[in-house]
CSV table of C-alpha atoms in Angstrom, one decimal:
chain,number,residue,atom,x,y,z
U,57,MET,CA,0.0,0.1,0.0
U,58,ILE,CA,1.4,3.5,-0.9
U,59,ILE,CA,1.8,5.5,2.2
U,60,LYS,CA,3.4,8.8,0.9
U,61,ASN,CA,1.8,11.5,-1.0
U,62,LYS,CA,5.0,11.9,-3.2
U,63,VAL,CA,5.4,8.8,-5.4
U,64,PRO,CA,8.8,8.6,-7.2
U,65,ILE,CA,8.6,9.8,-10.7
U,66,LEU,CA,10.7,6.8,-11.9
U,67,TYR,CA,8.3,4.4,-10.4
U,68,LEU,CA,5.3,6.1,-12.3
U,69,PHE,CA,7.3,6.3,-15.6
U,70,HIS,CA,8.4,2.6,-15.2
U,71,LYS,CA,4.9,1.9,-15.4
U,72,ILE,CA,4.1,3.4,-18.6
U,73,LYS,CA,7.3,3.6,-20.4
U,74,VAL,CA,6.6,0.9,-22.9
U,75,ASP,CA,3.2,2.6,-23.8
U,76,LEU,CA,4.9,5.9,-24.1
U,77,LEU,CA,7.5,4.4,-26.5
U,78,TRP,CA,4.6,3.2,-28.8
U,79,VAL,CA,3.1,6.6,-28.6
U,80,LEU,CA,6.4,8.1,-29.7
U,81,CYS,CA,6.6,5.6,-32.7
U,82,ILE,CA,3.1,6.2,-33.6
U,83,ASN,CA,3.4,10.0,-33.5
U,84,ILE,CA,6.6,9.9,-35.6
U,85,GLY,CA,4.9,7.4,-38.2
U,86,VAL,CA,1.7,9.4,-38.4
U,87,THR,CA,3.7,12.7,-38.9
U,88,ILE,CA,5.8,11.2,-41.7
U,89,LEU,CA,2.6,9.8,-43.3
U,90,LEU,CA,0.9,13.2,-43.1
U,91,THR,CA,3.7,15.0,-44.7
U,92,GLN,CA,3.7,12.7,-47.7
U,93,VAL,CA,-0.1,12.6,-48.2
U,94,SER,CA,-1.4,15.7,-46.4
U,95,ASP,CA,-3.3,17.1,-49.4
U,96,LYS,CA,-5.2,13.9,-49.8
U,97,ILE,CA,-6.4,13.7,-46.2
U,98,PRO,CA,-9.2,16.2,-45.3
U,99,GLU,CA,-9.1,18.3,-42.1
U,100,MET,CA,-10.2,16.3,-38.9
U,101,PRO,CA,-12.0,18.6,-36.3
U,102,LEU,CA,-10.8,18.5,-32.8
U,103,ASN,CA,-14.3,17.4,-31.8
U,104,ILE,CA,-13.7,13.9,-32.7
U,105,PRO,CA,-10.6,13.2,-30.5
U,106,ALA,CA,-12.5,15.1,-27.8
U,107,PHE,CA,-15.3,12.9,-28.1
U,108,LEU,CA,-13.0,10.0,-27.9
U,109,GLY,CA,-11.2,11.3,-24.9
U,110,THR,CA,-14.5,11.8,-23.2
U,111,ALA,CA,-15.5,8.2,-23.8
U,112,ILE,CA,-12.3,6.8,-22.6
U,113,SER,CA,-12.5,9.0,-19.6
U,114,VAL,CA,-15.9,7.4,-18.7
U,115,LEU,CA,-14.6,3.9,-19.2
U,116,LEU,CA,-11.5,4.7,-17.0
U,117,SER,CA,-13.6,6.2,-14.3
U,118,PHE,CA,-15.9,2.9,-14.2
U,119,LYS,CA,-12.8,0.7,-14.2
U,120,MET,CA,-11.1,2.8,-11.4
U,121,ALA,CA,-14.4,2.5,-9.2
U,122,GLN,CA,-14.7,-1.2,-9.9
U,123,SER,CA,-10.9,-1.8,-9.1
U,124,TYR,CA,-11.2,0.3,-6.0
U,125,ASP,CA,-13.9,-1.7,-4.7
U,126,ARG,CA,-12.0,-4.9,-5.1
U,127,TRP,CA,-8.9,-3.3,-3.3
U,128,TRP,CA,-11.1,-1.9,-0.4
U,129,GLU,CA,-12.9,-5.3,0.0
U,130,ALA,CA,-9.5,-7.0,0.3
U,131,ARG,CA,-8.6,-4.3,3.0
U,132,GLN,CA,-11.9,-5.1,4.8
U,133,ILE,CA,-11.4,-8.8,4.9
U,134,TRP,CA,-7.9,-8.3,6.6
U,135,GLY,CA,-9.5,-5.9,9.0
U,136,VAL,CA,-11.9,-8.7,10.0
U,137,ILE,CA,-8.9,-11.1,10.3
U,138,VAL,CA,-7.3,-8.6,12.7
U,139,ASN,CA,-10.3,-8.5,14.8
U,140,ASP,CA,-11.2,-12.2,15.0
U,141,SER,CA,-7.5,-13.1,15.6
U,142,ARG,CA,-7.5,-11.0,18.8
U,143,THR,CA,-11.0,-12.2,19.6
U,144,LEU,CA,-10.0,-16.0,19.4
U,145,VAL,CA,-7.2,-15.5,22.2
U,146,LEU,CA,-9.3,-13.3,24.2
U,147,GLN,CA,-12.1,-15.8,24.2
U,148,LEU,CA,-9.8,-18.6,25.1
U,149,GLN,CA,-8.3,-16.6,28.1
U,150,GLY,CA,-11.7,-15.6,29.2
U,151,PHE,CA,-13.3,-19.2,28.9
U,152,CYS,CA,-10.6,-21.6,29.9
U,153,PRO,CA,-9.6,-22.0,33.5
U,154,ASP,CA,-6.2,-21.2,35.0
U,155,GLY,CA,-3.5,-23.9,34.1
U,156,ASN,CA,-4.2,-24.0,30.4
U,157,LEU,CA,-1.9,-21.2,29.5
U,158,GLU,CA,0.3,-23.4,27.4
U,159,LYS,CA,-2.6,-24.6,25.3
U,160,ILE,CA,-3.9,-21.1,24.7
U,161,LYS,CA,-0.3,-19.8,23.8
U,162,THR,CA,-0.1,-22.8,21.2
U,163,ILE,CA,-3.3,-21.9,19.5
U,164,ALA,CA,-2.2,-18.1,19.6
U,165,LEU,CA,1.0,-18.8,18.1
U,166,ARG,CA,-0.5,-21.3,15.5
U,167,GLN,CA,-3.0,-18.3,14.6
U,168,ILE,CA,0.0,-16.1,13.8
U,169,ALA,CA,1.3,-18.7,11.5
U,170,TRP,CA,-2.1,-19.1,9.8
U,171,CYS,CA,-1.9,-15.4,8.9
U,172,TYR,CA,1.5,-15.3,7.5
U,173,THR,CA,1.0,-18.5,5.4
U,174,LEU,CA,-2.4,-17.1,4.1
U,175,VAL,CA,-0.4,-14.0,2.9
U,176,ASN,CA,2.0,-16.2,1.0
U,177,ARG,CA,-0.6,-18.3,-0.6
U,178,LEU,CA,-2.5,-15.1,-1.7
U,179,ARG,CA,0.6,-13.7,-3.2
U,180,GLY,CA,1.8,-17.0,-4.9
U,181,ILE,CA,4.9,-17.1,-2.8
U,182,SER,CA,6.1,-20.8,-2.3
U,183,ASN,CA,8.4,-19.9,0.6
U,184,PHE,CA,6.2,-20.3,3.9
U,185,ASP,CA,9.1,-19.9,6.5
U,186,LYS,CA,7.7,-16.7,7.6
U,187,GLY,CA,5.5,-17.6,10.7
U,188,SER,CA,6.3,-21.3,10.8
U,189,GLU,CA,8.7,-20.5,13.7
U,190,ASN,CA,5.5,-20.2,15.7
U,191,ILE,CA,4.5,-23.9,15.3
U,192,PRO,CA,6.2,-26.9,16.8
U,193,SER,CA,8.7,-28.3,14.0
U,194,LYS,CA,7.0,-31.9,14.3
U,195,GLU,CA,3.7,-30.3,13.5
U,196,TRP,CA,5.0,-27.9,10.8
U,197,ALA,CA,6.8,-30.9,9.2
U,198,SER,CA,3.3,-32.5,8.4
U,199,THR,CA,1.4,-29.4,7.8
U,200,SER,CA,4.0,-27.9,5.3
U,201,LYS,CA,3.3,-30.9,3.0
U,202,LYS,CA,-0.4,-30.1,2.6
U,203,ASN,CA,-1.5,-28.3,-0.7
U,204,HIS,CA,-3.5,-25.6,1.3
U,205,ILE,CA,-1.3,-24.8,4.3
U,206,PRO,CA,-3.6,-22.2,6.0
U,207,LEU,CA,-6.5,-24.6,5.6
U,208,ALA,CA,-4.3,-27.3,7.4
U,209,ILE,CA,-3.4,-25.0,10.1
U,210,ALA,CA,-7.1,-24.1,10.6
U,211,GLN,CA,-7.8,-27.9,10.8
U,212,ASN,CA,-5.3,-28.2,13.7
U,213,GLN,CA,-7.1,-25.3,15.5
U,214,ILE,CA,-10.4,-27.2,15.2
U,215,SER,CA,-8.8,-30.3,16.4
U,216,ASP,CA,-7.4,-28.7,19.6
U,217,LEU,CA,-10.7,-27.0,20.1
U,218,ARG,CA,-12.5,-30.5,20.0
U,219,GLN,CA,-9.9,-31.9,22.5
U,220,MET,CA,-10.5,-29.1,24.8
U,221,ARG,CA,-14.3,-29.8,24.7
U,222,GLU,CA,-13.7,-33.4,25.2
U,223,SER,CA,-11.4,-32.7,28.2
U,224,LYS,CA,-14.1,-30.4,29.6
U,225,ILE,CA,-11.7,-27.4,29.7
U,226,ILE,CA,-14.4,-25.6,28.0
U,227,GLY,CA,-18.1,-26.3,27.8
U,228,GLY,CA,-20.6,-26.4,25.0
U,229,PHE,CA,-21.4,-22.6,24.9
U,230,GLU,CA,-17.7,-21.7,25.0
U,231,HIS,CA,-17.1,-24.2,22.3
U,232,THR,CA,-19.6,-22.8,20.1
U,233,GLN,CA,-18.4,-19.4,20.6
U,234,ILE,CA,-14.8,-20.1,19.7
U,235,ASP,CA,-15.8,-22.3,17.0
U,236,SER,CA,-17.8,-19.5,15.4
U,237,THR,CA,-14.6,-17.2,15.5
U,238,ILE,CA,-12.6,-19.8,13.7
U,239,THR,CA,-15.3,-20.2,11.1
U,240,ARG,CA,-15.2,-16.4,10.4
U,241,LEU,CA,-11.5,-16.7,10.0
U,242,ILE,CA,-12.1,-19.3,7.4
U,243,GLU,CA,-14.8,-17.4,5.7
U,244,SER,CA,-12.4,-14.3,5.4
U,245,MET,CA,-9.9,-16.7,4.0
U,246,GLY,CA,-12.4,-17.9,1.2
U,247,ARG,CA,-13.4,-14.2,0.5
U,248,ALA,CA,-9.8,-13.3,0.0
U,249,GLU,CA,-9.3,-16.3,-2.3
U,250,ARG,CA,-12.4,-15.4,-4.3
U,251,ILE,CA,-10.7,-11.9,-5.1
U,252,LYS,CA,-7.6,-13.6,-5.8
U,253,ASN,CA,-9.0,-16.0,-8.3
U,254,THR,CA,-11.7,-13.9,-9.9
U,255,ILE,CA,-10.0,-12.2,-12.9
U,256,PHE,CA,-11.2,-8.8,-14.0
U,257,PRO,CA,-12.6,-9.3,-17.7
U,258,THR,CA,-9.6,-9.2,-19.8
U,259,THR,CA,-11.6,-8.1,-22.9
U,260,TYR,CA,-12.4,-4.8,-21.2
U,261,LYS,CA,-8.7,-4.3,-20.3
U,262,TYR,CA,-7.5,-4.8,-23.9
U,263,VAL,CA,-10.4,-2.7,-25.6
U,264,LEU,CA,-9.7,0.3,-23.2
U,265,HIS,CA,-6.1,0.0,-23.8
U,266,ALA,CA,-6.5,-0.1,-27.5
U,267,SER,CA,-8.9,2.8,-27.4
U,268,ILE,CA,-6.3,4.9,-25.9
U,269,PHE,CA,-4.0,4.2,-28.9
U,270,VAL,CA,-6.7,4.9,-31.3
U,271,PHE,CA,-7.2,8.3,-29.5
U,272,VAL,CA,-3.5,9.0,-29.9
U,273,ILE,CA,-3.8,8.4,-33.6
U,274,VAL,CA,-6.7,10.5,-34.1
U,275,LEU,CA,-5.3,13.4,-32.2
U,276,ASP,CA,-2.2,13.1,-34.3
U,277,ILE,CA,-4.2,13.7,-37.2
U,278,SER,CA,-6.2,16.6,-35.7
U,279,LEU,CA,-3.1,18.3,-34.8
U,280,LYS,CA,-1.2,17.8,-38.1
U,281,HIS,CA,-0.8,21.7,-38.5
U,282,VAL,CA,0.9,22.1,-35.1
U,283,HIS,CA,4.7,21.9,-35.1
U,284,PHE,CA,6.3,18.6,-34.3
U,285,ILE,CA,8.2,20.1,-31.5
U,286,PHE,CA,5.0,21.3,-29.8
U,287,GLN,CA,2.8,18.4,-30.8
U,288,LEU,CA,4.8,15.6,-29.4
U,289,PRO,CA,5.2,16.8,-25.8
U,290,LEU,CA,1.4,17.6,-25.9
U,291,ILE,CA,0.4,14.1,-27.0
U,292,LEU,CA,2.7,12.3,-24.6
U,293,VAL,CA,1.4,14.3,-21.5
U,294,ILE,CA,-2.1,13.7,-22.6
U,295,SER,CA,-1.5,9.8,-23.3
U,296,SER,CA,0.5,9.7,-20.0
U,297,ILE,CA,-2.5,10.6,-17.9
U,298,PHE,CA,-4.7,8.1,-19.6
U,299,PHE,CA,-2.1,5.3,-19.2
U,300,LEU,CA,-1.3,6.1,-15.8
U,301,LEU,CA,-5.0,6.0,-14.8
U,302,GLU,CA,-5.4,2.6,-16.6
U,303,LYS,CA,-2.3,1.1,-15.0
U,304,SER,CA,-3.4,2.3,-11.4
U,305,SER,CA,-6.7,0.7,-11.9
U,306,THR,CA,-5.3,-2.6,-13.2
U,307,ASN,CA,-2.9,-2.6,-10.2
U,308,LEU,CA,-5.8,-2.0,-7.8
U,309,GLN,CA,-8.0,-4.9,-9.1
U,310,ASN,CA,-5.3,-7.3,-8.1
U,311,PRO,CA,-4.7,-6.4,-4.4
U,312,PHE,CA,-2.6,-9.7,-3.7
U,313,ASN,CA,0.1,-9.3,-6.5
U,314,ASN,CA,2.9,-8.5,-4.2
U,315,ASP,CA,3.0,-5.0,-5.7
U,316,PRO,CA,3.3,-1.6,-3.9
U,317,THR,CA,-0.3,-0.9,-4.4
U,318,ASP,CA,-1.3,-4.2,-2.7
U,319,THR,CA,-3.2,-4.5,0.6
U,320,PRO,CA,-0.3,-4.2,3.2
U,321,MET,CA,-0.9,-7.9,4.5
U,322,THR,CA,2.7,-8.3,5.8
U,323,THR,CA,2.3,-5.1,8.0
U,324,ILE,CA,-1.0,-6.3,9.2
U,325,CYS,CA,0.3,-9.8,10.1
U,326,GLU,CA,3.2,-8.1,11.9
U,327,THR,CA,0.6,-6.1,14.0
U,328,ILE,CA,-1.4,-9.3,14.6
U,329,GLU,CA,1.9,-11.2,15.7
U,330,GLY,CA,2.8,-8.3,18.2
U,331,ASP,CA,-0.8,-8.2,19.6
U,332,LEU,CA,-1.3,-11.9,20.1
U,333,LYS,CA,2.3,-12.3,21.6
U,334,GLU,CA,1.7,-9.7,24.0
U,335,LEU,CA,-1.6,-11.3,25.1
U,336,VAL,CA,0.2,-14.5,25.8
U,337,GLY,CA,3.2,-13.0,27.4
U,338,GLU,CA,5.5,-13.6,24.5
U,339,SER,CA,8.2,-11.2,23.7
U,340,TYR,CA,8.1,-9.5,20.4
U,341,GLU,CA,10.2,-6.9,18.5
U,342,LYS,CA,8.3,-5.3,15.6
U,343,PRO,CA,10.5,-5.0,12.6
U,344,LYS,CA,11.7,-1.4,11.8
U,345,VAL,CA,10.0,0.3,9.1
U,346,ASN,CA,12.3,1.3,6.2
U,347,LYS,CA,11.3,5.0,5.9
U,348,LYS,CA,12.9,5.3,2.7
U,349,LEU,CA,10.1,3.2,0.9
U,350,PHE,CA,7.1,5.0,-0.1
U,351,TYR,CA,4.8,1.8,0.4
U,352,GLN,CA,4.2,-0.8,3.1
U,353,MET,CA,3.8,-4.6,2.0
């Protein structure tokens, strides 16, 4: 997630440099062509590129709104995960009698590992070492072999909860309350996976991208009487705005792609880890924030 108002120019330029290169080539090609056949091509009024620009703006506004909705839903999901992770430990501490601190600590640390492994699964990262130190090595050896590691960790949570119920550490009401919290965590995982696996219509993306290039060509023709020295910077600036908006909306619609615009899941997990370890009396030193970065992961 971008956390600073001033985003590096090089970062923005990197996003659209290929598109601007194509705009440059198109502009040069159209200018050369017009110098050869300018008498045969009638004047094109500026109303036409203005109409196209307005239509593209409407399409970009719609895409930006839909993309932001996906990004904001992802952030809400992780807000629920934070609340339910804290609630899980507080419920255990409130419902379990004294003498079960180790069992509560085991479930709390396993919940931290669940959060980190879910982050890696959503981002498509195969390295699940982050957070695994909170799970006993023997348990992690079997859990890490599963295809869906967060689900396997949740299964272990449910198993421990059942054992606590059978051992009469907690009663039926307490079991129901804690089970509903774990169920909400699993539901949040499913909602996040739905966003991850639901692809924004690719035809919409390609049509919009192609429309910007059509707009550039039409604008080149309409401005054929403007000197090339003034025409090229003007077209590059106008097209840059469209391409930046288009790229921004594309990045927002995929909030789990391990990009600077993503939901800051790692930072959220560090907050969860600090809170849960403090609740169970474990020491925790939060990683230092790199102030040079303009985003958080």
